[in-house]
Coordinates of C-alpha atoms and ligand atoms in Angstrom, one line a residue:
M1 CA -48.6 37.3 60.1
S2 CA -52.0 35.8 59.6
R3 CA -54.1 38.4 61.9
L4 CA -56.9 40.1 61.7
L5 CA -55.9 43.6 59.7
I6 CA -58.1 46.4 60.5
T7 CA -57.9 49.5 57.7
G8 CA -59.0 53.3 57.5
F9 CA -57.7 56.6 55.7
G10 CA -56.5 59.7 55.9
P11 CA -57.8 63.1 54.7
F12 CA -58.7 63.9 51.1
P13 CA -59.5 66.7 49.2
T14 CA -63.0 66.8 50.6
V15 CA -62.8 65.5 53.8
P16 CA -59.7 67.2 55.4
D17 CA -60.2 65.4 58.7
N18 CA -61.3 61.6 57.9
P19 CA -62.6 60.1 60.7
S20 CA -62.2 56.5 59.5
G21 CA -58.3 56.6 60.0
R22 CA -59.3 57.3 63.8
L23 CA -61.8 55.0 64.1
A24 CA -59.3 52.0 62.8
R25 CA -56.5 53.4 65.2
R26 CA -59.3 52.8 68.1
L27 CA -60.4 49.8 67.3
A28 CA -56.9 48.3 66.9
A29 CA -55.6 49.7 69.9
S30 CA -58.9 48.2 71.9
P31 CA -57.9 46.2 75.1
H32 CA -61.4 44.5 74.4
L33 CA -60.9 43.6 71.0
R34 CA -57.7 42.4 71.8
R35 CA -59.1 40.2 74.8
I36 CA -61.6 38.6 72.3
L37 CA -59.3 38.0 69.7
G38 CA -56.5 36.8 71.8
E39 CA -54.3 38.9 70.0
A40 CA -53.6 42.5 68.8
P41 CA -54.9 43.0 65.4
D42 CA -52.9 45.3 62.6
C43 CA -53.6 48.4 61.8
L44 CA -53.0 50.3 58.4
V45 CA -54.5 53.7 58.0
L46 CA -53.9 54.4 54.2
N47 CA -52.9 57.9 52.3
T48 CA -55.9 58.6 50.2
R49 CA -54.0 58.4 46.8
Y50 CA -53.9 55.7 44.4
G51 CA -50.0 55.1 44.8
A52 CA -50.7 54.1 48.0
L53 CA -52.2 50.8 47.0
D54 CA -48.9 49.5 45.8
T55 CA -46.7 51.3 48.3
Q56 CA -48.6 51.0 51.6
L57 CA -51.3 48.2 51.3
A58 CA -49.6 45.7 49.1
P59 CA -46.9 45.0 51.4
V60 CA -49.0 44.7 54.2
L61 CA -51.4 42.1 52.0
A62 CA -48.3 40.3 51.1
K63 CA -48.0 39.3 54.9
R64 CA -51.5 37.4 54.4
P65 CA -53.4 38.9 56.8
S66 CA -56.0 36.2 57.7
A67 CA -59.1 38.9 57.8
V68 CA -59.6 42.4 56.9
L69 CA -61.7 44.8 58.3
M70 CA -61.7 47.9 56.5
I71 CA -63.3 51.6 57.3
G72 CA -63.6 54.7 55.4
V73 CA -66.1 57.6 55.4
A74 CA -68.9 58.2 53.1
A75 CA -69.7 61.8 54.0
R76 CA -73.1 62.1 52.5
R77 CA -74.5 58.7 53.4
P78 CA -77.1 58.7 56.7
R79 CA -75.9 55.4 57.9
V80 CA -73.3 52.9 58.3
C81 CA -73.1 50.7 55.2
V82 CA -72.0 47.1 54.8
E83 CA -70.3 47.2 51.3
I84 CA -71.1 44.0 49.7
R85 CA -68.8 44.1 46.5
A86 CA -66.1 46.3 45.0
V87 CA -66.1 46.7 41.3
N88 CA -63.7 47.1 38.7
R89 CA -64.2 51.0 37.6
V90 CA -62.3 54.1 39.1
S91 CA -63.8 57.7 38.8
R92 CA -61.9 60.1 36.4
L93 CA -63.5 63.3 38.3
F94 CA -62.1 63.0 41.6
P95 CA -58.4 63.8 42.3
D96 CA -56.6 61.7 44.8
T97 CA -54.5 63.5 47.6
E98 CA -51.7 63.6 44.7
G99 CA -54.2 65.5 42.2
R100 CA -54.2 62.2 40.2
V101 CA -57.1 60.8 38.6
S102 CA -57.5 57.6 36.6
R103 CA -56.6 57.5 32.8
T104 CA -58.6 54.5 32.5
L105 CA -62.4 53.8 33.4
A106 CA -61.2 49.9 34.7
F107 CA -59.1 50.0 37.8
E108 CA -57.9 46.7 36.8
P109 CA -58.1 46.4 33.0
D110 CA -57.6 42.6 33.1
G111 CA -59.5 42.2 36.2
P112 CA -63.1 40.9 36.6
A113 CA -65.9 43.4 36.4
Q114 CA -66.9 42.9 40.3
R115 CA -65.5 41.0 43.6
P116 CA -68.1 40.1 46.0
S117 CA -67.5 39.9 49.7
P118 CA -68.8 36.5 50.9
A119 CA -68.5 37.7 54.6
A120 CA -70.7 41.0 54.3
L121 CA -73.9 39.5 55.3
A122 CA -72.5 37.7 58.2
V123 CA -70.9 41.2 59.4
R124 CA -74.0 43.0 58.8
I125 CA -75.9 40.6 61.1
A126 CA -73.4 41.2 63.8
L127 CA -73.3 44.8 63.5
K128 CA -77.5 44.3 63.8
R129 CA -76.7 42.1 66.9
A130 CA -74.5 44.8 68.4
G131 CA -77.4 47.3 67.9
L132 CA -76.0 49.1 64.9
D133 CA -78.8 49.0 61.9
A134 CA -76.3 49.0 59.2
A135 CA -77.5 49.2 55.6
A136 CA -76.2 46.8 52.7
S137 CA -74.8 48.8 50.0
R138 CA -73.5 47.4 46.2
D139 CA -71.9 50.9 45.9
A140 CA -68.6 51.7 47.6
G141 CA -68.2 54.4 45.0
R142 CA -65.2 55.0 42.4
Y143 CA -62.6 56.1 44.5
L144 CA -60.0 54.9 47.0
C145 CA -62.4 53.0 49.0
N146 CA -63.6 50.8 46.3
A147 CA -60.4 50.5 44.9
S148 CA -58.5 49.4 48.0
Y149 CA -61.6 47.0 48.5
Y150 CA -61.2 45.6 45.1
R151 CA -57.4 45.0 45.6
V152 CA -58.1 43.1 49.3
L153 CA -60.9 41.3 48.2
E154 CA -58.7 39.7 45.5
Q155 CA -56.8 37.9 48.3
G156 CA -59.7 35.7 48.9
C157 CA -59.3 36.1 52.9
P158 CA -62.7 37.4 54.6
A159 CA -62.8 41.1 53.9
V160 CA -65.3 43.6 54.6
F161 CA -65.7 47.2 54.0
L162 CA -67.6 49.5 56.0
H163 CA -68.6 53.2 55.1
I164 CA -69.3 55.5 57.7
P165 CA -70.8 58.9 57.8
M166 CA -69.2 62.1 58.9
P167 CA -69.7 61.8 62.6
P168 CA -72.2 64.8 63.5
R169 CA -70.4 67.6 65.4
T170 CA -72.7 68.3 68.2
R171 CA -74.5 66.4 70.6
R172 CA -78.2 67.2 71.0
P173 CA -79.5 66.1 74.4
K174 CA -82.3 63.8 74.5
P175 CA -85.7 64.9 75.9
G176 CA -85.5 63.6 79.5
G177 CA -82.0 65.0 80.0
G178 CA -79.9 61.8 78.9
R179 CA -77.2 62.0 76.0
R180 CA -77.0 59.5 73.5
R181 CA -73.5 58.0 73.1
P182 CA -71.4 59.9 70.3
A183 CA -71.6 58.2 67.2
P184 CA -67.8 57.1 66.7
D185 CA -68.3 55.2 70.1
R186 CA -71.4 53.4 69.1
W187 CA -69.4 52.5 65.7
A188 CA -66.4 51.6 67.7
Q189 CA -68.6 49.0 70.0
A190 CA -70.4 47.5 67.0
F191 CA -67.4 47.2 64.8
T192 CA -65.7 45.1 67.6
E193 CA -68.5 42.6 66.9
A194 CA -67.7 42.9 63.4
A195 CA -64.2 42.3 63.8
R196 CA -64.6 39.4 65.9
V197 CA -66.9 37.8 63.2
L198 CA -64.3 38.2 60.8
A199 CA -61.5 37.0 62.5
L200 CA -63.5 33.9 63.4
R201 CA -63.8 33.4 59.8
G202 CA -60.5 34.1 58.9
R203 CA -59.3 31.3 61.5
A204 CA -61.9 28.5 60.3
R205 CA -60.3 28.8 56.6
P206 CA -58.9 25.6 55.8
S207 CA -55.9 27.5 53.9
A208 CA -54.8 30.3 56.2
A209 CA -52.2 29.0 53.7
P210 CA -50.9 31.4 51.1
Q211 CA -53.3 31.9 48.4
A212 CA -52.5 31.2 44.5
H213 CA -53.4 34.4 43.3
S214 CA -50.7 36.9 41.9
R215 CA -50.9 40.1 40.8
Ligands
PCA1 N1 -63.5 57.5 51.8 C1 -63.2 57.7 50.3 C2 -61.7 57.6 50.3 C3 -61.3 57.6 51.4 C4 -62.2 57.7 52.3 O1 -62.6 57.3 53.6 C5 -64.1 57.0 49.5 O2 -65.3 56.5 49.9 O3 -63.5 56.1 48.6

């Protein structure tokens, strides 16, 4: 494959309508992004359950995407966050959509404590350039977003996770009559720039060749 992969998530118990899956599909289908990349990116909307990391994510990673842009919702955060790392920790409090929680605190008992994303800074700068003041975050949570990011970062290709807030339901008119564009529109535009930067980094890697990692 060796293309850019864009991922999002489906619903989960506290977020029955997950905007991240919609945004991932929208970006992947964007003719503008396709023109920029010269090809359509691949898209994967993950079920929010731990089993999906093996059944849905692993087969797509086996095709060696050149880079991965991941999107998830963090409902209580006020801003878009660029996750700079994933940690080898998993919550035993929050069940997935199958009602499962982990039995261990480590996501992968033999894995490193954390996996940093070397591409995160460039993506944050790209978002700023596109007019989105995203925050850097060291804490992708202890749930499926962090776990999927941890898995993807193992691949070694450029990969960045973007957490979006819940988009506001109502649009308040601005004083003067103008309306601010809806948040998902602004995110989609800025994330296009993030996708471009990631794809470029993916192409620039000496080895678009298979990695030595195995699981
Ligand atoms: N957010 C959850 C999982 C899926 C999603 O969109 C998280 O932050 O882990």
